[in-house]
């Protein structure tokens, strides 16, 4: 009996001192552009940018402001968002191209054909775009497409001249010389979904 009483006392003490979390749910009724959120990022002023299947929402903690193709987005379907704090630019990736938000202005940079975008990274003054059929690099108003037979899911910086690209065909290194399969034979044949 004492053992049960002690267990009950410890359990009630644990419950009494456990941390309570509070969640606020926001949806279309609250002003969000659409309920299927694809990506979220925060800019240097603290605004949350929320990519959805039907446009982009900017949230200041109290209300939403929505943007769409009517505001010069290349498409309403947002795949990925990236805020570059160096240049204070928000990059918005859609299947039809990239939109740049800078100094309260949207500038569209359309693709020649639709792409499925998986990741964005600013690297060596260029925007690198991981897609289902290779790597696209945007610099000086020009796209360069480094086509591949594999699906690049994520890109990260290895050093100042090399990127790691994880894919469904293994881990690749990308440099000015092109793609090379990572040399470690234990991990180079894996089907990656993300790296850090």
mmCIF file of C-alpha atoms in Angstrom:
data_model
loop_
_atom_site.group_PDB
_atom_site.id
_atom_site.type_symbol
_atom_site.label_atom_id
_atom_site.label_comp_id
_atom_site.label_asym_id
_atom_site.label_seq_id
_atom_site.Cartn_x
_atom_site.Cartn_y
_atom_site.Cartn_z
ATOM 1 C CA UNK A 1 0.000 0.000 0.000
ATOM 2 C CA UNK A 2 2.856 2.397 0.865
ATOM 3 C CA UNK A 3 4.518 1.580 -2.451
ATOM 4 C CA UNK A 4 1.340 2.509 -4.396
ATOM 5 C CA UNK A 5 0.882 5.694 -2.373
ATOM 6 C CA UNK A 6 4.497 6.734 -3.035
ATOM 7 C CA UNK A 7 4.083 6.051 -6.772
ATOM 8 C CA UNK A 8 0.854 8.075 -6.871
ATOM 9 C CA UNK A 9 2.524 10.954 -4.994
ATOM 10 C CA UNK A 10 5.529 10.987 -7.350
ATOM 11 C CA UNK A 11 3.276 10.813 -10.409
ATOM 12 C CA UNK A 12 1.082 13.698 -9.230
ATOM 13 C CA UNK A 13 4.195 15.788 -8.445
ATOM 14 C CA UNK A 14 5.570 15.086 -11.921
ATOM 15 C CA UNK A 15 2.262 16.092 -13.542
ATOM 16 C CA UNK A 16 1.990 19.249 -11.411
ATOM 17 C CA UNK A 17 5.464 20.450 -12.396
ATOM 18 C CA UNK A 18 5.410 19.355 -16.035
ATOM 19 C CA UNK A 19 5.615 22.157 -18.550
ATOM 20 C CA UNK A 20 2.434 23.197 -20.302
ATOM 21 C CA UNK A 21 2.671 24.189 -23.950
ATOM 22 C CA UNK A 22 0.301 26.582 -25.596
ATOM 23 C CA UNK A 23 -0.436 26.361 -29.315
ATOM 24 C CA UNK A 24 -2.273 28.809 -31.508
ATOM 25 C CA UNK A 25 -3.562 27.436 -34.774
ATOM 26 C CA UNK A 26 -3.802 29.710 -37.804
ATOM 27 C CA UNK A 27 -5.698 28.835 -40.927
ATOM 28 C CA UNK A 28 -7.510 30.262 -43.905
ATOM 29 C CA UNK A 29 -10.152 31.846 -41.648
ATOM 30 C CA UNK A 30 -7.366 33.799 -39.943
ATOM 31 C CA UNK A 31 -6.015 35.072 -43.259
ATOM 32 C CA UNK A 32 -3.495 32.412 -44.319
ATOM 33 C CA UNK A 33 -3.393 32.120 -48.138
ATOM 34 C CA UNK A 34 -4.123 28.381 -48.086
ATOM 35 C CA UNK A 35 -4.102 25.509 -45.587
ATOM 36 C CA UNK A 36 -1.394 23.344 -47.222
ATOM 37 C CA UNK A 37 1.873 24.910 -46.029
ATOM 38 C CA UNK A 38 4.960 23.889 -48.019
ATOM 39 C CA UNK A 39 7.687 25.953 -46.328
ATOM 40 C CA UNK A 40 8.242 28.642 -43.668
ATOM 41 C CA UNK A 41 11.116 31.060 -43.091
ATOM 42 C CA UNK A 42 11.780 34.210 -41.078
ATOM 43 C CA UNK A 43 13.351 37.425 -42.358
ATOM 44 C CA UNK A 44 15.691 39.834 -40.556
ATOM 45 C CA UNK A 45 12.758 41.936 -39.295
ATOM 46 C CA UNK A 46 11.049 38.945 -37.652
ATOM 47 C CA UNK A 47 8.270 38.463 -40.226
ATOM 48 C CA UNK A 48 7.289 34.893 -40.977
ATOM 49 C CA UNK A 49 6.958 34.020 -44.666
ATOM 50 C CA UNK A 50 4.730 31.033 -45.319
ATOM 51 C CA UNK A 51 4.674 29.246 -48.667
ATOM 52 C CA UNK A 52 1.481 27.405 -49.552
ATOM 53 C CA UNK A 53 -0.049 25.559 -52.503
ATOM 54 C CA UNK A 54 -1.965 28.749 -53.371
ATOM 55 C CA UNK A 55 0.350 31.660 -52.705
ATOM 56 C CA UNK A 56 2.645 33.294 -50.185
ATOM 57 C CA UNK A 57 1.672 34.712 -46.789
ATOM 58 C CA UNK A 58 3.587 37.233 -44.674
ATOM 59 C CA UNK A 59 2.755 37.090 -40.952
ATOM 60 C CA UNK A 60 3.655 39.834 -38.461
ATOM 61 C CA UNK A 61 2.341 38.003 -35.384
ATOM 62 C CA UNK A 62 -1.152 39.435 -35.682
ATOM 63 C CA UNK A 63 -2.262 39.440 -39.309
ATOM 64 C CA UNK A 64 -1.465 37.913 -42.682
ATOM 65 C CA UNK A 65 -0.725 39.691 -45.946
ATOM 66 C CA UNK A 66 -1.071 37.404 -48.976
ATOM 67 C CA UNK A 67 0.735 37.468 -52.307
ATOM 68 C CA UNK A 68 0.063 35.600 -55.545
ATOM 69 C CA UNK A 69 0.758 35.753 -59.278
ATOM 70 C CA UNK A 70 -1.137 39.052 -59.161
ATOM 71 C CA UNK A 71 1.852 40.395 -57.170
ATOM 72 C CA UNK A 72 4.349 39.100 -59.768
ATOM 73 C CA UNK A 73 5.042 35.670 -58.208
ATOM 74 C CA UNK A 74 6.049 33.254 -60.962
ATOM 75 C CA UNK A 75 3.412 30.782 -59.723
ATOM 76 C CA UNK A 76 1.040 30.385 -56.783
ATOM 77 C CA UNK A 77 2.489 26.990 -55.825
ATOM 78 C CA UNK A 78 5.438 27.672 -53.519
ATOM 79 C CA UNK A 79 8.013 24.864 -53.271
ATOM 80 C CA UNK A 80 10.720 26.462 -51.153
ATOM 81 C CA UNK A 81 11.623 29.721 -49.371
ATOM 82 C CA UNK A 82 15.043 31.064 -48.444
ATOM 83 C CA UNK A 83 15.937 34.317 -46.737
ATOM 84 C CA UNK A 84 19.461 35.475 -47.551
ATOM 85 C CA UNK A 85 20.470 37.655 -44.597
ATOM 86 C CA UNK A 86 23.621 38.881 -46.374
ATOM 87 C CA UNK A 87 21.642 40.737 -49.052
ATOM 88 C CA UNK A 88 18.267 40.878 -47.215
ATOM 89 C CA UNK A 89 16.572 39.033 -50.071
ATOM 90 C CA UNK A 90 13.738 36.516 -49.818
ATOM 91 C CA UNK A 91 13.946 33.858 -52.552
ATOM 92 C CA UNK A 92 10.639 32.221 -53.454
ATOM 93 C CA UNK A 93 10.856 29.019 -55.510
ATOM 94 C CA UNK A 94 7.905 27.880 -57.616
ATOM 95 C CA UNK A 95 7.617 25.277 -60.398
ATOM 96 C CA UNK A 96 7.717 28.044 -63.005
ATOM 97 C CA UNK A 97 10.674 30.013 -61.644
ATOM 98 C CA UNK A 98 12.202 32.030 -58.852
ATOM 99 C CA UNK A 99 10.785 35.235 -57.438
ATOM 100 C CA UNK A 100 13.057 37.631 -55.579
ATOM 101 C CA UNK A 101 11.577 39.865 -52.848
ATOM 102 C CA UNK A 102 13.895 42.775 -52.146
ATOM 103 C CA UNK A 103 13.150 46.256 -50.752
ATOM 104 C CA UNK A 104 9.388 45.620 -50.863
ATOM 105 C CA UNK A 105 9.539 44.696 -54.556
ATOM 106 C CA UNK A 106 8.885 41.370 -56.268
ATOM 107 C CA UNK A 107 11.044 40.500 -59.281
ATOM 108 C CA UNK A 108 10.212 37.351 -61.248
ATOM 109 C CA UNK A 109 12.811 35.162 -62.935
ATOM 110 C CA UNK A 110 10.849 32.479 -64.862
ATOM 111 C CA UNK A 111 12.238 29.093 -65.925
ATOM 112 C CA UNK A 112 12.070 27.864 -69.511
ATOM 113 C CA UNK A 113 10.179 24.766 -68.305
ATOM 114 C CA UNK A 114 8.590 23.675 -65.026
ATOM 115 C CA UNK A 115 10.856 22.211 -62.331
ATOM 116 C CA UNK A 116 10.255 20.474 -58.995
ATOM 117 C CA UNK A 117 12.429 22.421 -56.556
ATOM 118 C CA UNK A 118 13.669 20.649 -53.428
ATOM 119 C CA UNK A 119 16.160 23.066 -51.874
ATOM 120 C CA UNK A 120 17.779 26.504 -52.207
ATOM 121 C CA UNK A 121 21.214 27.704 -51.123
ATOM 122 C CA UNK A 122 23.106 30.962 -51.639
ATOM 123 C CA UNK A 123 26.714 30.027 -52.364
ATOM 124 C CA UNK A 124 29.549 32.118 -53.874
ATOM 125 C CA UNK A 125 27.238 34.963 -54.940
ATOM 126 C CA UNK A 126 24.871 32.584 -56.736
ATOM 127 C CA UNK A 127 21.558 30.960 -55.910
ATOM 128 C CA UNK A 128 21.817 27.157 -56.161
ATOM 129 C CA UNK A 129 18.564 25.314 -56.793
ATOM 130 C CA UNK A 130 18.248 21.569 -56.139
ATOM 131 C CA UNK A 131 15.718 19.973 -58.501
ATOM 132 C CA UNK A 132 14.442 16.549 -59.482
ATOM 133 C CA UNK A 133 16.719 16.560 -62.530
ATOM 134 C CA UNK A 134 19.909 18.248 -61.443
ATOM 135 C CA UNK A 135 21.222 21.518 -60.151
ATOM 136 C CA UNK A 136 20.252 24.964 -61.418
ATOM 137 C CA UNK A 137 22.418 27.985 -60.679
ATOM 138 C CA UNK A 138 21.042 31.526 -60.898
ATOM 139 C CA UNK A 139 23.531 34.401 -61.173
ATOM 140 C CA UNK A 140 23.423 37.793 -62.894
ATOM 141 C CA UNK A 141 19.912 37.294 -64.318
ATOM 142 C CA UNK A 142 20.962 33.987 -65.943
ATOM 143 C CA UNK A 143 20.156 30.329 -65.211
ATOM 144 C CA UNK A 144 22.709 27.561 -65.762
ATOM 145 C CA UNK A 145 21.291 24.033 -65.626
ATOM 146 C CA UNK A 146 23.609 21.187 -64.642
ATOM 147 C CA UNK A 147 21.405 18.316 -65.661
ATOM 148 C CA UNK A 148 21.749 14.910 -64.053
ATOM 149 C CA UNK A 149 19.905 11.629 -64.014
ATOM 150 C CA UNK A 150 19.429 11.834 -60.251
ATOM 151 C CA UNK A 151 17.055 13.723 -57.986
ATOM 152 C CA UNK A 152 18.948 16.248 -55.840
ATOM 153 C CA UNK A 153 17.001 16.606 -52.607
ATOM 154 C CA UNK A 154 19.231 18.866 -50.530
ATOM 155 C CA UNK A 155 22.421 20.899 -50.921
ATOM 156 C CA UNK A 156 24.796 22.105 -48.224
ATOM 157 C CA UNK A 157 28.134 23.872 -48.259
ATOM 158 C CA UNK A 158 31.161 21.629 -47.702
ATOM 159 C CA UNK A 159 33.733 24.422 -48.041
ATOM 160 C CA UNK A 160 34.227 27.606 -50.086
ATOM 161 C CA UNK A 161 34.384 25.736 -53.397
ATOM 162 C CA UNK A 162 32.432 22.479 -52.940
ATOM 163 C CA UNK A 163 28.817 21.591 -52.196
ATOM 164 C CA UNK A 164 27.416 18.301 -50.950
ATOM 165 C CA UNK A 165 24.338 17.190 -52.911
ATOM 166 C CA UNK A 166 22.274 14.375 -51.452
ATOM 167 C CA UNK A 167 20.224 12.407 -53.921
ATOM 168 C CA UNK A 168 18.349 9.227 -54.621
ATOM 169 C CA UNK A 169 21.587 7.882 -56.187
ATOM 170 C CA UNK A 170 24.008 8.653 -53.349
ATOM 171 C CA UNK A 171 26.003 11.581 -52.008
ATOM 172 C CA UNK A 172 27.661 13.808 -54.610
ATOM 173 C CA UNK A 173 30.129 16.639 -54.423
ATOM 174 C CA UNK A 174 29.606 19.557 -56.775
ATOM 175 C CA UNK A 175 32.369 21.980 -57.768
ATOM 176 C CA UNK A 176 33.288 23.926 -60.886
ATOM 177 C CA UNK A 177 34.442 20.636 -62.436
ATOM 178 C CA UNK A 178 30.941 19.113 -62.099
ATOM 179 C CA UNK A 179 29.402 16.274 -60.088
ATOM 180 C CA UNK A 180 31.518 13.570 -58.482
ATOM 181 C CA UNK A 181 30.253 10.678 -56.406
ATOM 182 C CA UNK A 182 31.494 11.007 -52.815
ATOM 183 C CA UNK A 183 34.475 8.685 -52.391
ATOM 184 C CA UNK A 184 33.446 6.917 -49.164
ATOM 185 C CA UNK A 185 32.030 3.621 -50.474
ATOM 186 C CA UNK A 186 30.086 2.935 -47.252
ATOM 187 C CA UNK A 187 27.767 5.911 -47.719
ATOM 188 C CA UNK A 188 27.881 6.817 -51.398
ATOM 189 C CA UNK A 189 25.217 4.329 -52.566
ATOM 190 C CA UNK A 190 22.507 5.320 -50.071
ATOM 191 C CA UNK A 191 19.182 6.876 -51.065
ATOM 192 C CA UNK A 192 19.326 10.168 -49.140
ATOM 193 C CA UNK A 193 16.407 12.253 -48.006
ATOM 194 C CA UNK A 194 18.412 14.914 -46.140
ATOM 195 C CA UNK A 195 21.816 15.844 -44.724
ATOM 196 C CA UNK A 196 23.129 18.269 -42.097
#
